[in-house]
Coordinates of C-alpha atoms in Angstrom, one line a residue:
M1 CA 6.9 32.3 -39.5
K2 CA 7.0 30.3 -42.7
G3 CA 10.2 28.9 -42.9
Q4 CA 10.8 29.2 -39.6
L5 CA 9.4 26.1 -38.2
K6 CA 12.2 23.5 -37.2
K7 CA 11.6 19.8 -36.4
R8 CA 12.1 19.0 -32.9
T9 CA 14.1 15.4 -33.3
K10 CA 15.2 13.7 -35.9
D11 CA 12.8 10.9 -35.2
P12 CA 10.5 10.3 -37.9
Y13 CA 7.7 9.4 -35.8
D14 CA 8.4 12.5 -33.6
G15 CA 5.9 15.3 -35.0
W16 CA 6.7 18.2 -33.1
Y17 CA 8.0 21.5 -34.9
D18 CA 9.1 24.6 -33.0
C19 CA 10.1 28.2 -34.0
Q20 CA 10.3 31.6 -32.4
Y21 CA 7.7 34.3 -33.2
E22 CA 8.6 37.5 -31.5
S23 CA 8.3 37.1 -27.9
R24 CA 6.5 33.6 -27.9
F25 CA 7.8 30.1 -28.5
I26 CA 5.4 28.1 -30.8
S27 CA 5.3 24.6 -30.9
I28 CA 3.2 22.4 -33.1
D29 CA 2.5 18.6 -33.1
C30 CA 1.6 17.8 -36.5
I31 CA 0.7 14.2 -35.6
R32 CA -1.7 14.7 -32.5
G33 CA -3.0 18.4 -33.6
T34 CA -1.6 19.8 -30.6
F35 CA -0.6 23.7 -30.6
L36 CA 1.3 25.5 -27.7
I37 CA 2.4 29.1 -26.9
D38 CA 5.2 28.9 -24.9
G39 CA 4.6 25.6 -23.6
M40 CA 0.8 26.0 -22.6
T41 CA -2.5 25.0 -24.6
I42 CA -5.1 27.5 -26.2
G43 CA -8.3 27.5 -25.3
F44 CA -8.7 24.3 -23.0
L45 CA -6.6 22.3 -20.5
P46 CA -3.9 19.9 -21.2
E47 CA -3.9 16.3 -21.0
K48 CA -1.3 16.1 -18.1
I49 CA -4.1 18.1 -16.1
I50 CA -7.6 16.8 -17.1
F51 CA -6.0 13.1 -16.7
N52 CA -4.7 14.0 -13.4
E53 CA -6.3 11.8 -10.7
L54 CA -6.8 15.1 -8.5
F55 CA -9.0 16.8 -11.4
V56 CA -10.6 13.6 -12.2
R57 CA -12.3 13.1 -8.9
V58 CA -13.5 16.3 -8.4
F59 CA -13.9 17.8 -12.0
G60 CA -14.8 14.3 -13.9
D61 CA -15.1 14.8 -17.6
H62 CA -16.1 18.6 -17.3
I63 CA -14.3 20.9 -20.0
F64 CA -13.4 23.9 -19.0
E65 CA -12.5 27.1 -21.5
V66 CA -9.5 28.5 -20.1
Q67 CA -7.0 31.2 -21.1
A68 CA -3.6 32.2 -19.1
A69 CA -3.5 33.2 -15.8
D70 CA -1.1 35.9 -14.4
S71 CA 0.8 33.2 -12.8
P72 CA 3.6 31.4 -14.8
N73 CA 2.3 28.3 -16.5
A74 CA -0.8 28.8 -15.0
Y75 CA -4.5 28.6 -16.6
V76 CA -7.7 30.4 -15.1
T77 CA -11.2 29.8 -16.5
K78 CA -12.8 32.2 -18.8
Y79 CA -16.2 31.9 -17.0
S80 CA -17.5 32.0 -13.6
Y81 CA -19.0 29.2 -11.9
H82 CA -21.7 28.1 -9.4
V83 CA -24.5 30.4 -8.0
N84 CA -24.3 33.9 -9.6
G85 CA -21.1 32.9 -11.0
I86 CA -18.9 34.1 -8.1
V87 CA -16.2 31.5 -8.6
Q88 CA -13.3 30.9 -10.9
Y89 CA -10.6 28.1 -10.8
E90 CA -7.1 28.4 -11.8
F91 CA -4.8 25.2 -12.6
H92 CA -1.2 24.8 -12.6
F93 CA 0.7 21.7 -13.2
N94 CA 4.3 21.5 -11.8
D95 CA 6.5 19.1 -14.0
R96 CA 9.3 18.9 -11.5
R97 CA 7.3 17.5 -8.8
N98 CA 4.4 16.3 -11.2
H99 CA 1.8 17.8 -9.0
L100 CA -1.5 19.4 -10.0
I101 CA -2.4 22.6 -8.1
V102 CA -6.0 23.8 -8.3
K103 CA -7.0 27.0 -6.7
E104 CA -10.3 28.2 -6.1
W105 CA -11.2 32.1 -6.2
Y106 CA -14.3 33.9 -5.0
T107 CA -14.5 36.6 -7.3
Q108 CA -16.6 38.9 -4.8
T109 CA -14.7 38.6 -1.6
N110 CA -11.1 37.7 -3.0
D111 CA -11.1 34.6 -0.9
M112 CA -8.7 31.9 -2.2
F113 CA -8.7 28.2 -1.6
E114 CA -6.3 25.5 -2.4
L115 CA -7.7 21.7 -3.3
I116 CA -5.8 19.2 -1.2
P117 CA -5.5 15.5 -2.4
H118 CA -7.6 13.5 -0.4
S119 CA -4.9 10.9 0.0
F120 CA -3.2 13.2 2.4
F121 CA -5.6 12.5 5.1
E122 CA -5.8 8.6 4.6
N123 CA -3.9 8.1 7.5
E124 CA -4.8 10.8 9.8
L125 CA -8.9 10.9 9.8
P126 CA -11.7 8.1 9.4
D127 CA -12.6 7.1 6.0
M128 CA -15.7 8.8 6.1
F129 CA -14.1 12.2 6.2
V130 CA -11.5 11.1 3.3
S131 CA -13.7 9.4 0.7
N132 CA -16.7 11.3 1.4
Y133 CA -15.5 15.1 0.6
S134 CA -13.0 17.3 -1.1
H135 CA -10.6 18.9 0.8
W136 CA -10.1 22.9 0.4
W137 CA -7.5 25.1 2.4
N138 CA -8.1 28.6 3.2
E139 CA -4.7 29.9 4.1
K140 CA -6.7 33.5 5.4
D141 CA -8.6 31.5 8.1
Q142 CA -6.1 28.7 8.6
T143 CA -8.9 26.0 8.1
I144 CA -9.7 23.0 5.6
E145 CA -13.4 22.8 4.5
F146 CA -14.7 19.5 3.8
R147 CA -17.3 20.0 1.0
P148 CA -18.9 17.4 -1.5
V149 CA -16.3 15.3 -3.7
H150 CA -17.9 16.4 -7.3
F151 CA -17.8 19.8 -8.8
K152 CA -21.2 19.4 -10.5
D153 CA -22.8 18.7 -7.0
I154 CA -25.4 21.5 -6.2
D155 CA -24.2 22.0 -2.6
F156 CA -20.6 21.7 -4.0
L157 CA -19.6 25.3 -2.3
N158 CA -21.3 24.2 0.9
K159 CA -19.0 23.0 3.6
S160 CA -20.1 20.2 6.4
Y161 CA -16.7 19.9 8.3
I162 CA -14.4 22.4 8.9
L163 CA -10.7 21.4 10.3
S164 CA -9.3 24.2 12.1
M165 CA -5.1 24.1 11.9
K166 CA -5.1 26.4 14.9
T167 CA -7.0 24.1 17.2
G168 CA -6.6 20.6 15.2
Y169 CA -10.1 19.9 16.0
V170 CA -12.7 19.0 13.1
T171 CA -15.8 20.1 14.1
N172 CA -19.5 20.4 12.0
T173 CA -21.0 23.5 10.5
E174 CA -24.1 23.1 12.4
T175 CA -25.4 25.7 14.8
V176 CA -27.8 23.7 16.7
N177 CA -26.1 20.6 16.9
A178 CA -22.6 21.3 17.1
Q179 CA -20.3 18.3 17.4
I180 CA -16.6 17.4 17.6
L181 CA -14.8 14.5 15.7
V182 CA -13.0 12.4 18.6
N183 CA -9.6 11.9 17.9
Q184 CA -9.0 8.2 16.8
S185 CA -5.7 8.1 18.7
S186 CA -7.1 9.0 21.9
A187 CA -7.4 7.0 25.3
F188 CA -11.2 7.4 25.1
F189 CA -11.6 6.0 21.5
Q190 CA -9.1 3.3 21.5
S191 CA -11.0 1.9 24.8
L192 CA -14.6 1.7 23.3
F193 CA -12.9 0.5 19.8
S194 CA -10.9 -2.1 21.0
R195 CA -13.6 -3.3 23.5
Y196 CA -16.5 -3.3 21.3
F197 CA -16.5 -2.0 17.8
I198 CA -13.6 -3.8 16.3
R199 CA -16.1 -6.8 16.6
L200 CA -17.9 -5.1 13.6
D201 CA -15.4 -3.2 11.3
D202 CA -12.2 -2.0 11.2
K203 CA -10.7 1.2 12.7
P204 CA -10.9 3.4 9.4
Y205 CA -14.7 2.9 9.4
I206 CA -15.7 3.8 12.6
Y207 CA -15.8 7.5 13.7
M208 CA -17.1 9.3 16.9
M209 CA -18.7 12.8 17.5
R210 CA -18.9 14.6 20.9
D211 CA -21.9 17.1 21.6
N212 CA -20.2 20.4 21.4
T213 CA -22.7 21.9 23.6
F214 CA -23.0 22.6 27.6
Q215 CA -26.1 20.6 28.0
T216 CA -25.3 17.2 26.2
S217 CA -21.2 17.3 26.3
N218 CA -21.2 13.9 27.8
I219 CA -23.0 12.5 25.1
I220 CA -20.5 10.7 22.2
H221 CA -22.3 9.7 18.7
I222 CA -20.6 6.4 17.4
H223 CA -21.0 5.9 13.5
L224 CA -20.0 2.8 11.4
S225 CA -20.0 4.3 8.0
R226 CA -19.4 1.2 6.2
L227 CA -22.4 -0.9 7.8
G228 CA -24.5 2.3 8.2
I229 CA -25.3 1.7 11.9
A230 CA -24.8 3.9 14.9
F231 CA -24.8 4.0 18.7
R232 CA -25.0 6.9 21.3
Y233 CA -22.8 6.7 24.4
N234 CA -23.8 8.5 27.5
A235 CA -20.7 8.9 29.6
T236 CA -22.8 9.8 32.8
T237 CA -24.6 6.4 32.8
N238 CA -21.9 4.4 30.9
I239 CA -24.6 3.1 28.4
I240 CA -24.2 2.6 24.6
M241 CA -27.6 2.7 22.9
S242 CA -28.3 1.8 19.5
R243 CA -29.6 3.9 17.1
E244 CA -31.1 1.2 14.8
Y245 CA -32.7 -0.7 17.9
S246 CA -33.7 2.3 20.3
D247 CA -34.7 -0.1 23.1
M248 CA -31.2 -2.1 23.2
C249 CA -27.8 -1.3 24.3
I250 CA -24.4 -3.0 23.9
D251 CA -24.1 -5.6 26.7
K252 CA -20.9 -5.1 28.7
H253 CA -20.3 -8.8 28.7
Q254 CA -19.8 -10.1 25.4
C255 CA -19.8 -14.0 26.4
L256 CA -22.9 -15.5 24.5
G257 CA -22.3 -19.2 25.9
T258 CA -22.2 -20.4 22.3
L259 CA -20.0 -19.4 19.3
T260 CA -17.3 -19.6 21.2
G261 CA -13.9 -18.5 19.6
L262 CA -15.9 -15.9 17.4
S263 CA -14.5 -12.5 17.9
S264 CA -16.6 -10.7 15.5
G265 CA -20.2 -9.5 16.5
L266 CA -21.5 -7.3 18.8
L267 CA -24.2 -8.4 21.4
L268 CA -27.3 -6.2 22.2
S269 CA -29.1 -6.4 25.1
P270 CA -32.7 -4.4 26.6
L271 CA -32.0 -1.3 28.1
P272 CA -31.9 -1.5 32.1
I273 CA -35.2 0.4 32.3
N274 CA -37.0 -2.3 29.9
N275 CA -35.6 -5.4 31.9
Q276 CA -39.1 -5.5 33.6
T277 CA -40.8 -5.4 30.8
V278 CA -39.0 -8.2 28.8
E279 CA -38.4 -10.5 31.9
H280 CA -41.2 -13.1 30.6
Y281 CA -39.7 -13.2 27.1
P282 CA -36.4 -12.5 27.6
Y283 CA -34.2 -11.8 24.4
R284 CA -31.0 -10.4 23.0
K285 CA -29.7 -9.5 19.7
L286 CA -26.3 -10.1 17.9
I287 CA -25.0 -8.0 15.4
V288 CA -22.6 -9.8 12.8
P289 CA -20.8 -8.2 10.0
F290 CA -20.7 -10.0 6.4
G291 CA -17.5 -11.3 5.6
E292 CA -14.9 -13.6 4.8
I293 CA -15.0 -16.0 7.7
R294 CA -11.2 -17.5 8.6
C295 CA -10.4 -20.0 11.3
E296 CA -6.9 -19.9 13.2
R297 CA -5.9 -22.7 15.7
I298 CA -4.4 -21.2 18.7
F299 CA -0.9 -23.4 20.5
D300 CA -2.6 -24.7 24.0
A301 CA -6.2 -23.1 23.6
S302 CA -9.2 -25.4 23.6
H303 CA -10.8 -23.5 21.1
Q304 CA -9.9 -22.0 17.7
T305 CA -10.2 -18.2 17.2
V306 CA -12.7 -17.2 14.4
T307 CA -12.5 -13.8 12.6
I308 CA -14.7 -12.2 10.1
Q309 CA -12.1 -10.3 7.4
R310 CA -13.6 -7.2 5.8
S311 CA -10.9 -6.7 3.4
S312 CA -11.8 -3.8 0.3
S313 CA -11.6 -6.8 -2.1
I314 CA -14.9 -8.4 -0.8
S315 CA -18.3 -7.1 -2.1
F316 CA -21.3 -6.4 0.2
L317 CA -19.1 -5.1 2.9
H318 CA -22.4 -2.6 3.9
Q319 CA -24.2 -5.8 4.7
Y320 CA -24.7 -7.4 8.2
F321 CA -27.1 -9.8 10.1
V322 CA -28.9 -9.4 13.2
F323 CA -29.6 -12.6 15.2
I324 CA -31.9 -13.1 17.9
L325 CA -30.5 -15.1 21.2
N326 CA -34.0 -16.7 22.1
D327 CA -32.9 -17.3 25.9
R328 CA -36.3 -19.0 26.0
L329 CA -35.5 -21.7 23.5
K330 CA -31.8 -21.7 23.9
I331 CA -31.1 -20.9 20.3
L332 CA -30.0 -18.2 17.7
Q333 CA -32.6 -17.5 15.3
S334 CA -32.2 -15.2 11.8
T335 CA -34.4 -12.1 11.4
D336 CA -33.6 -12.2 7.5
S337 CA -34.0 -14.1 4.5
P338 CA -32.6 -17.6 4.2
T339 CA -29.4 -15.8 3.4
G340 CA -29.4 -15.3 7.1
W341 CA -29.8 -18.6 8.2
L342 CA -27.0 -19.9 6.0
Y343 CA -24.3 -17.2 7.0
L344 CA -25.4 -18.3 11.0
A345 CA -24.9 -22.0 10.0
L346 CA -21.4 -21.1 9.2
P347 CA -20.1 -19.7 12.5
H348 CA -22.1 -22.5 14.5
A349 CA -20.0 -24.8 12.2
V350 CA -16.6 -23.4 12.8
T351 CA -16.8 -22.7 16.3
S352 CA -18.1 -26.2 17.3
H353 CA -16.5 -28.5 20.0
P354 CA -16.8 -31.7 21.2
L355 CA -18.7 -30.8 24.2
P356 CA -22.2 -29.0 23.8
D357 CA -22.3 -25.5 24.2
Q358 CA -23.2 -23.9 27.3
Y359 CA -25.9 -21.8 25.9
M360 CA -27.7 -24.3 23.0
G361 CA -27.0 -27.6 25.2
M362 CA -25.6 -29.0 21.8
T363 CA -22.6 -28.8 19.8
G364 CA -22.2 -26.1 17.0
M365 CA -22.4 -28.4 14.5
E366 CA -25.4 -30.1 15.4
R367 CA -27.0 -26.6 15.4
A368 CA -25.4 -26.0 11.8
F369 CA -27.1 -29.2 10.3
Q370 CA -30.5 -28.4 12.0
L371 CA -30.2 -25.0 10.5
L372 CA -29.3 -26.6 6.8
N373 CA -32.2 -28.9 7.3
S374 CA -34.7 -26.5 8.4
A375 CA -37.3 -24.7 6.2
G376 CA -35.5 -21.3 6.7
C377 CA -32.8 -22.4 4.2

């Protein structure tokens, strides 16, 4: 081979040299120390694969020892992985489409899965099913498995949800508590979201699961993934119970008589069966998400509209505040640290009106100054 190496270009800063050795085409980059046979690296994956977004998300900085696969321009791992070494991986980078293909081969069953970029589902599924899972296509069963994101996760091969391409349903894999994901485009989802849950968070961060058993098929579980709270809707009684406050449900009438114009925040009331026990100490709760408070003056409206923006650029989006509507004292009270009292003062101030609030009997600005001057702040 000596004397047959030829410089690829005349550029003095280009270190590539090429030669033909029998049936193999050999390339050497003398500057970066890269050695290729037929355009493929030896022993390890090339940089265009290990730095690819799809590879980094799932495999991170894991170093695979590989060899040439049967498929052209593809690499297969030398060793098997996971429990009892039942899985091997194949990597192929399509230069024409700038696309990485990752396949997972089960050596015992010969089943083959292909890794699907999570970005394919961003406009189709709730964020929880996109950001929290890796997605593996099984062509044989026509299903997509939702599995842990990280390759080194001990449960990496265990699927939590399955999307059947035949039915179009996303179902969990629990046999005792089987559930089906409610389509966000359905009239049912849109009705509950636009009436109640839009007041807490954006649509991608809310999902609903319907019980898939005959006895409880009328139960819908509503999850707010970013806030970490949940509700349980009973289609028979038409009551939406809170998971965090099991003795309370969503009030069908979200008018507070104060904080007029605030479009964010969800009002909870005691369950109907508990009304008798709390009639001597009536109370309600208001869940208000953390975010950037913005005001908008609407033409011909007596009050400005106040919204809480929860864009991804804002920190602490998992935080929310719970305020108590004390119907005896006719005031809102914070259940949290001084942060809650400070946060409550702001919506009181920005929703203030020249006339006293119907609920408090004072203006929002008056109540805001009371809070700022109180021991709670």
